[in-house]
């Protein structure tokens, strides 16, 4: 039986759902490795008792306030057929080299990265140009990720598309349940009129300062009440609250971090989702909002965003760091509730087939295709 290792950095809830679904339907000998159980800038609840797959955490030591991971001994002692991993950390690169020399088929998970988020170092760029042509395959969620991999020398024939998915049913049914008490809950949270929502980290790279600027403009120009719901936590939460106070930006509600099971309620309380990011590799919150039937306004600095937003159909794409254009699109939707309703339906329809089962089925197909290919080294 083919032995597969999927090496992820942390046990993100959306990945756990995918692995559980794969375990339910597949006979693959499948194991997941994680670098860390938790990291400082993520507040997800982790419950290994709900996991249906084999897993392990990598060994590590802390020196001078930094954590250093080691390649697991299983890489040296066990028979592994396919190693699927990221590629940016030293321990991954060392392990990749060991696997490559042992004849293990190696696969990189590749999403686009943005200069606004990432500091390009010449030696890292050089390493990527060396290793990408050598991997047996690259898994990407779409054309942005594919182009990024090819930029570093990956052959297009070795790149497989595996779209990102969410638990669509969880978000669709969750928000529908809340609709019965929506007005009551909105009153409790002091949400007024047309409500915009952002979900994610409160961190400069997410562009929330531009969202606040845009929202202030909408407040000044709108003839109806508007509110902004910020769902999440992060290093700049206190700074953003101070911005609201200093600039007298009213009707901004900070909810703090919410676990995945709570998110449908908050999406259901809103009317329009805003994703003002300056450089996300993907941004699954867009998909979550779509499953909750919300129109989307996103910047263009999100991976595969043009696959998800059809301009004028289920939302709008605006330039990053452009509060004027963002405010214009926000105000346009505030003033056009019928258009919002059409966009809501379009969002739900567009994301409906991005299911966990689809991911698991396509993952299996990629594995079987990869194993059937001759070793060209």
XYZ file of C-alpha atoms in Angstrom:
377
model
C 0.000 0.000 0.000
C 1.223 3.485 -0.888
C 2.532 5.363 2.170
C 1.766 9.097 2.044
C 3.005 11.809 4.392
C 1.260 15.179 4.307
C 3.352 17.708 6.179
C 1.472 20.815 7.327
C 2.755 23.585 9.557
C -0.139 23.609 12.078
C -3.464 21.769 12.538
C -5.721 24.436 11.041
C -9.413 23.485 11.450
C -10.122 23.569 7.716
C -7.268 21.122 7.068
C -8.449 18.808 9.855
C -11.873 18.637 8.180
C -10.255 17.686 4.878
C -8.064 15.023 6.455
C -11.049 13.559 8.342
C -13.067 13.399 5.127
C -10.169 11.724 3.333
C -9.865 9.197 6.149
C -13.592 8.394 5.951
C -13.552 7.609 2.232
C -10.047 6.425 1.430
C -7.922 3.319 1.833
C -4.710 5.307 1.460
C -1.998 4.763 4.066
C -2.051 8.396 5.081
C -0.277 10.222 7.901
C -0.067 13.922 8.726
C 2.919 15.661 10.282
C 2.636 19.019 12.028
C 5.425 21.364 13.049
C 3.481 22.813 15.977
C 0.220 22.281 17.797
C -0.399 25.990 18.286
C 1.281 29.237 17.266
C 0.999 32.686 18.882
C -1.012 34.390 16.129
C -3.704 31.703 15.823
C -6.404 31.141 18.482
C -8.006 27.996 17.080
C -9.228 25.359 19.527
C -7.386 22.075 18.935
C -9.040 18.767 19.863
C -7.139 15.720 18.665
C -9.931 13.450 19.942
C -11.970 14.429 16.876
C -9.238 13.480 14.394
C -9.724 10.317 12.325
C -6.255 10.099 10.776
C -2.756 9.208 11.927
C -0.628 12.177 12.900
C 2.487 13.253 14.735
C 4.098 16.478 15.919
C 7.705 17.059 14.959
C 10.386 17.021 17.634
C 11.781 20.439 18.529
C 13.968 22.290 20.994
C 13.959 25.933 22.065
C 17.181 27.926 21.993
C 17.542 31.647 22.652
C 13.787 32.122 22.467
C 13.420 30.357 19.117
C 12.063 26.911 18.327
C 14.072 24.575 16.122
C 12.455 21.492 14.592
C 14.177 18.278 13.579
C 13.412 15.953 10.668
C 11.469 12.996 12.100
C 13.347 9.695 12.307
C 10.510 8.065 10.368
C 11.878 9.764 7.274
C 15.047 7.714 7.630
C 13.689 4.449 8.979
C 10.239 3.993 7.416
C 9.248 3.317 3.817
C 7.561 6.436 2.454
C 6.288 6.679 -1.103
C 5.100 10.281 -1.285
C 6.050 13.295 0.823
C 3.719 16.295 0.408
C 4.953 19.447 2.119
C 5.435 23.162 2.156
C 8.916 24.375 1.276
C 9.809 27.544 3.164
C 11.245 26.290 6.460
C 14.763 24.883 6.939
C 13.561 21.618 8.517
C 11.277 21.019 5.530
C 14.073 21.645 3.044
C 16.436 19.289 4.889
C 13.736 16.636 5.014
C 12.902 17.195 1.362
C 16.551 16.599 0.442
C 16.641 13.381 2.485
C 13.433 12.181 0.825
C 14.683 13.130 -2.636
C 17.951 11.231 -2.158
C 16.032 8.194 -0.889
C 13.898 8.136 -4.031
C 10.688 9.267 -2.328
C 8.328 11.153 -4.635
C 8.150 14.715 -3.369
C 5.330 17.207 -3.793
C 5.224 20.883 -2.864
C 2.053 22.671 -1.795
C 2.257 26.013 -3.543
C 0.232 29.206 -3.234
C 1.105 32.656 -4.465
C 2.901 34.985 -2.064
C 2.997 38.755 -2.274
C 5.877 41.202 -1.914
C 3.796 43.308 0.482
C 3.814 40.406 2.943
C 7.071 38.646 2.130
C 10.589 40.025 2.217
C 12.359 38.415 -0.745
C 15.876 37.308 0.182
C 18.216 36.486 -2.656
C 19.387 33.202 -1.181
C 15.822 31.983 -0.593
C 14.939 32.888 -4.150
C 17.986 30.970 -5.355
C 17.003 27.879 -3.367
C 13.506 27.924 -4.840
C 14.931 28.121 -8.342
C 16.995 25.012 -7.535
C 14.393 22.833 -5.842
C 11.198 23.526 -7.799
C 12.490 21.894 -11.015
C 13.444 18.803 -8.974
C 10.135 17.992 -7.260
C 7.949 15.286 -8.746
C 4.801 17.418 -8.498
C 3.309 20.660 -7.240
C -0.196 21.001 -5.817
C -1.779 24.415 -6.298
C -5.303 25.769 -5.646
C -5.449 27.563 -9.003
C -3.760 29.532 -11.748
C -2.083 32.039 -9.407
C -0.333 29.258 -7.528
C 0.536 27.473 -10.775
C 2.134 30.605 -12.258
C 4.062 31.160 -9.053
C 5.478 27.607 -9.154
C 6.415 27.950 -12.824
C 8.186 31.220 -12.007
C 10.670 29.093 -10.031
C 11.072 26.442 -12.688
C 8.334 23.886 -12.020
C 7.147 22.209 -15.190
C 3.480 22.831 -16.009
C 3.078 19.091 -16.641
C 3.936 18.428 -12.997
C 1.439 20.883 -11.506
C -1.890 19.580 -10.218
C -4.829 21.789 -9.303
C -6.505 21.009 -5.979
C -8.949 23.778 -5.139
C -9.431 24.911 -1.580
C -12.692 23.861 0.008
C -14.670 24.433 3.182
C -17.445 22.656 5.042
C -20.106 24.373 2.939
C -22.951 22.666 4.776
C -21.714 23.970 8.150
C -21.816 27.578 6.983
C -24.981 27.349 4.917
C -27.078 25.657 7.594
C -25.469 27.646 10.403
C -26.375 31.008 8.962
C -29.881 29.838 8.056
C -30.555 28.901 11.705
C -29.562 32.375 12.867
C -31.868 34.139 10.415
C -34.879 33.388 12.663
C -33.407 35.521 15.485
C -31.266 37.805 13.339
C -32.912 41.109 14.283
C -32.785 40.315 17.985
C -29.082 39.412 17.909
C -28.244 42.451 15.791
C -29.939 44.645 18.379
C -27.932 43.012 21.165
C -24.701 43.800 19.295
C -25.893 47.307 18.426
C -25.651 46.677 14.696
C -27.465 49.320 12.690
C -28.556 49.408 9.074
C -26.411 47.864 6.353
C -23.668 45.862 8.056
C -20.232 45.114 6.622
C -18.184 42.283 8.074
C -14.508 41.379 8.106
C -13.298 38.065 9.563
C -9.624 37.384 10.210
C -6.538 38.538 12.046
C -6.331 42.131 13.194
C -2.920 42.765 11.694
C -1.542 45.399 9.325
C -1.102 42.930 6.437
C -4.853 42.444 6.269
C -5.380 46.093 5.283
C -7.915 46.851 8.019
C -6.714 50.433 8.349
C -7.809 50.990 4.736
C -11.144 49.373 5.546
C -11.643 51.779 8.435
C -10.816 54.725 6.173
C -13.298 53.483 3.585
C -15.975 52.826 6.195
C -15.597 56.356 7.562
C -16.172 57.721 4.048
C -19.262 55.528 3.631
C -20.648 56.790 6.940
C -20.228 60.384 5.817
C -21.874 59.866 2.427
C -24.570 57.268 3.095
C -28.194 58.225 3.619
C -28.783 55.093 5.721
C -27.136 53.757 8.848
C -24.129 51.486 8.384
C -22.157 49.269 10.761
C -18.858 47.403 10.599
C -18.354 44.067 12.333
C -14.711 43.074 12.897
C -14.454 39.404 13.899
C -11.028 38.290 15.050
C -8.071 39.147 17.236
C -4.492 40.101 16.598
C -1.500 42.237 17.422
C -3.112 45.492 16.281
C -6.531 45.224 17.899
C -5.847 47.992 20.428
C -4.334 50.197 17.703
C -7.409 49.813 15.513
C -9.737 50.592 18.407
C -7.735 53.739 19.068
C -8.020 54.726 15.388
C -11.797 54.476 15.643
C -11.780 56.627 18.737
C -9.370 59.243 17.400
C -11.172 59.598 14.063
C -14.646 59.353 15.582
C -15.544 56.325 13.441
C -18.753 55.042 14.980
C -20.690 51.763 14.745
C -17.553 49.604 14.597
C -17.999 46.459 16.681
C -15.005 44.342 17.695
C -16.189 40.838 18.622
C -12.839 39.235 19.420
C -11.806 35.841 18.072
C -14.549 33.324 17.265
C -14.095 29.616 16.721
C -15.184 28.006 13.486
C -18.444 26.701 14.971
C -19.457 30.274 15.884
C -18.655 31.979 12.589
C -21.901 31.277 10.665
C -23.810 33.342 13.214
C -21.677 36.397 12.589
C -21.785 36.083 8.822
C -25.580 35.827 9.100
C -25.756 39.132 10.966
C -24.019 40.972 8.128
C -25.010 42.092 4.642
C -21.678 42.470 2.811
C -18.267 40.866 3.338
C -15.084 42.926 2.972
C -11.612 41.442 2.465
C -9.142 44.368 2.347
C -5.987 42.217 2.409
C -2.620 43.431 1.172
C -1.339 39.979 0.227
C -3.146 36.753 1.194
C -2.013 33.482 -0.412
C -5.714 32.608 -0.585
C -8.133 33.743 2.144
C -10.662 31.032 2.982
C -12.867 33.529 4.802
C -14.025 34.682 1.360
C -15.343 31.174 0.689
C -16.996 31.070 4.120
C -18.782 34.349 3.444
C -19.911 33.092 0.042
C -21.339 29.936 1.635
C -23.278 32.260 3.948
C -24.679 34.034 0.865
C -22.889 37.366 1.171
C -21.733 39.700 -1.611
C -17.942 40.029 -1.547
C -15.682 43.023 -1.942
C -12.039 41.948 -1.958
C -8.765 43.451 -2.997
C -6.917 41.874 -5.905
C -4.104 40.859 -3.511
C -5.646 37.485 -2.646
C -4.712 34.257 -4.351
C -7.223 32.828 -6.828
C -9.633 35.682 -6.092
C -10.712 36.008 -9.731
C -11.892 32.380 -9.628
C -14.197 33.238 -6.763
C -15.438 36.741 -7.489
C -17.123 37.419 -10.786
C -17.036 41.195 -11.173
C -20.491 42.680 -10.765
C -22.095 39.248 -10.345
C -21.290 38.203 -6.784
C -19.049 41.094 -5.793
C -16.231 43.424 -6.723
C -12.435 43.316 -6.794
C -10.601 46.531 -5.874
C -6.910 47.485 -5.741
C -5.148 47.004 -2.386
C -4.370 50.073 -0.290
C -7.092 52.041 -2.084
C -9.668 53.215 0.435
C -11.329 55.524 -2.116
C -12.246 52.746 -4.539
C -13.186 50.449 -1.680
C -15.514 53.086 -0.224
C -17.066 53.656 -3.639
C -17.927 49.963 -4.022
C -19.193 49.713 -0.460
C -21.437 52.745 -0.932
C -22.701 51.382 -4.247
C -23.934 48.209 -2.553
C -25.429 50.132 0.369
C -27.498 52.116 -2.115
C -28.516 49.049 -4.148
C -30.139 46.444 -1.864
C -31.693 44.597 -4.822
C -28.242 44.151 -6.342
C -26.984 42.886 -2.979
C -29.724 40.276 -2.952
C -28.763 39.054 -6.440
C -25.101 38.937 -5.480
C -25.924 36.976 -2.323
C -27.595 34.260 -4.347
C -24.734 34.217 -6.854
C -22.133 33.799 -4.088
C -23.960 30.818 -2.585
C -24.347 29.150 -5.972
C -20.716 29.727 -6.938
C -19.284 28.087 -3.801
C -21.835 25.283 -3.428
C -19.682 22.548 -4.974
C -16.468 23.471 -3.135
C -17.045 20.632 -0.687
C -14.832 18.492 1.517
C -15.826 15.418 -0.476
C -14.651 17.065 -3.690
C -11.260 17.808 -2.120
C -10.817 14.245 -0.877
C -11.804 12.743 -4.220
C -9.453 14.995 -6.178
C -6.627 14.412 -3.704
C -6.938 10.670 -4.256
C -6.859 11.158 -8.022
C -3.657 13.180 -7.763
C -1.997 10.493 -5.633
C -2.943 7.716 -8.057
C -1.758 9.742 -11.055
C 1.516 10.504 -9.343
C 2.160 6.877 -8.419
C 1.387 5.711 -11.959
C 3.960 8.034 -13.470
C 7.417 6.623 -14.149
C 10.298 7.948 -12.086
C 12.061 10.374 -14.439
C 15.042 11.134 -12.229
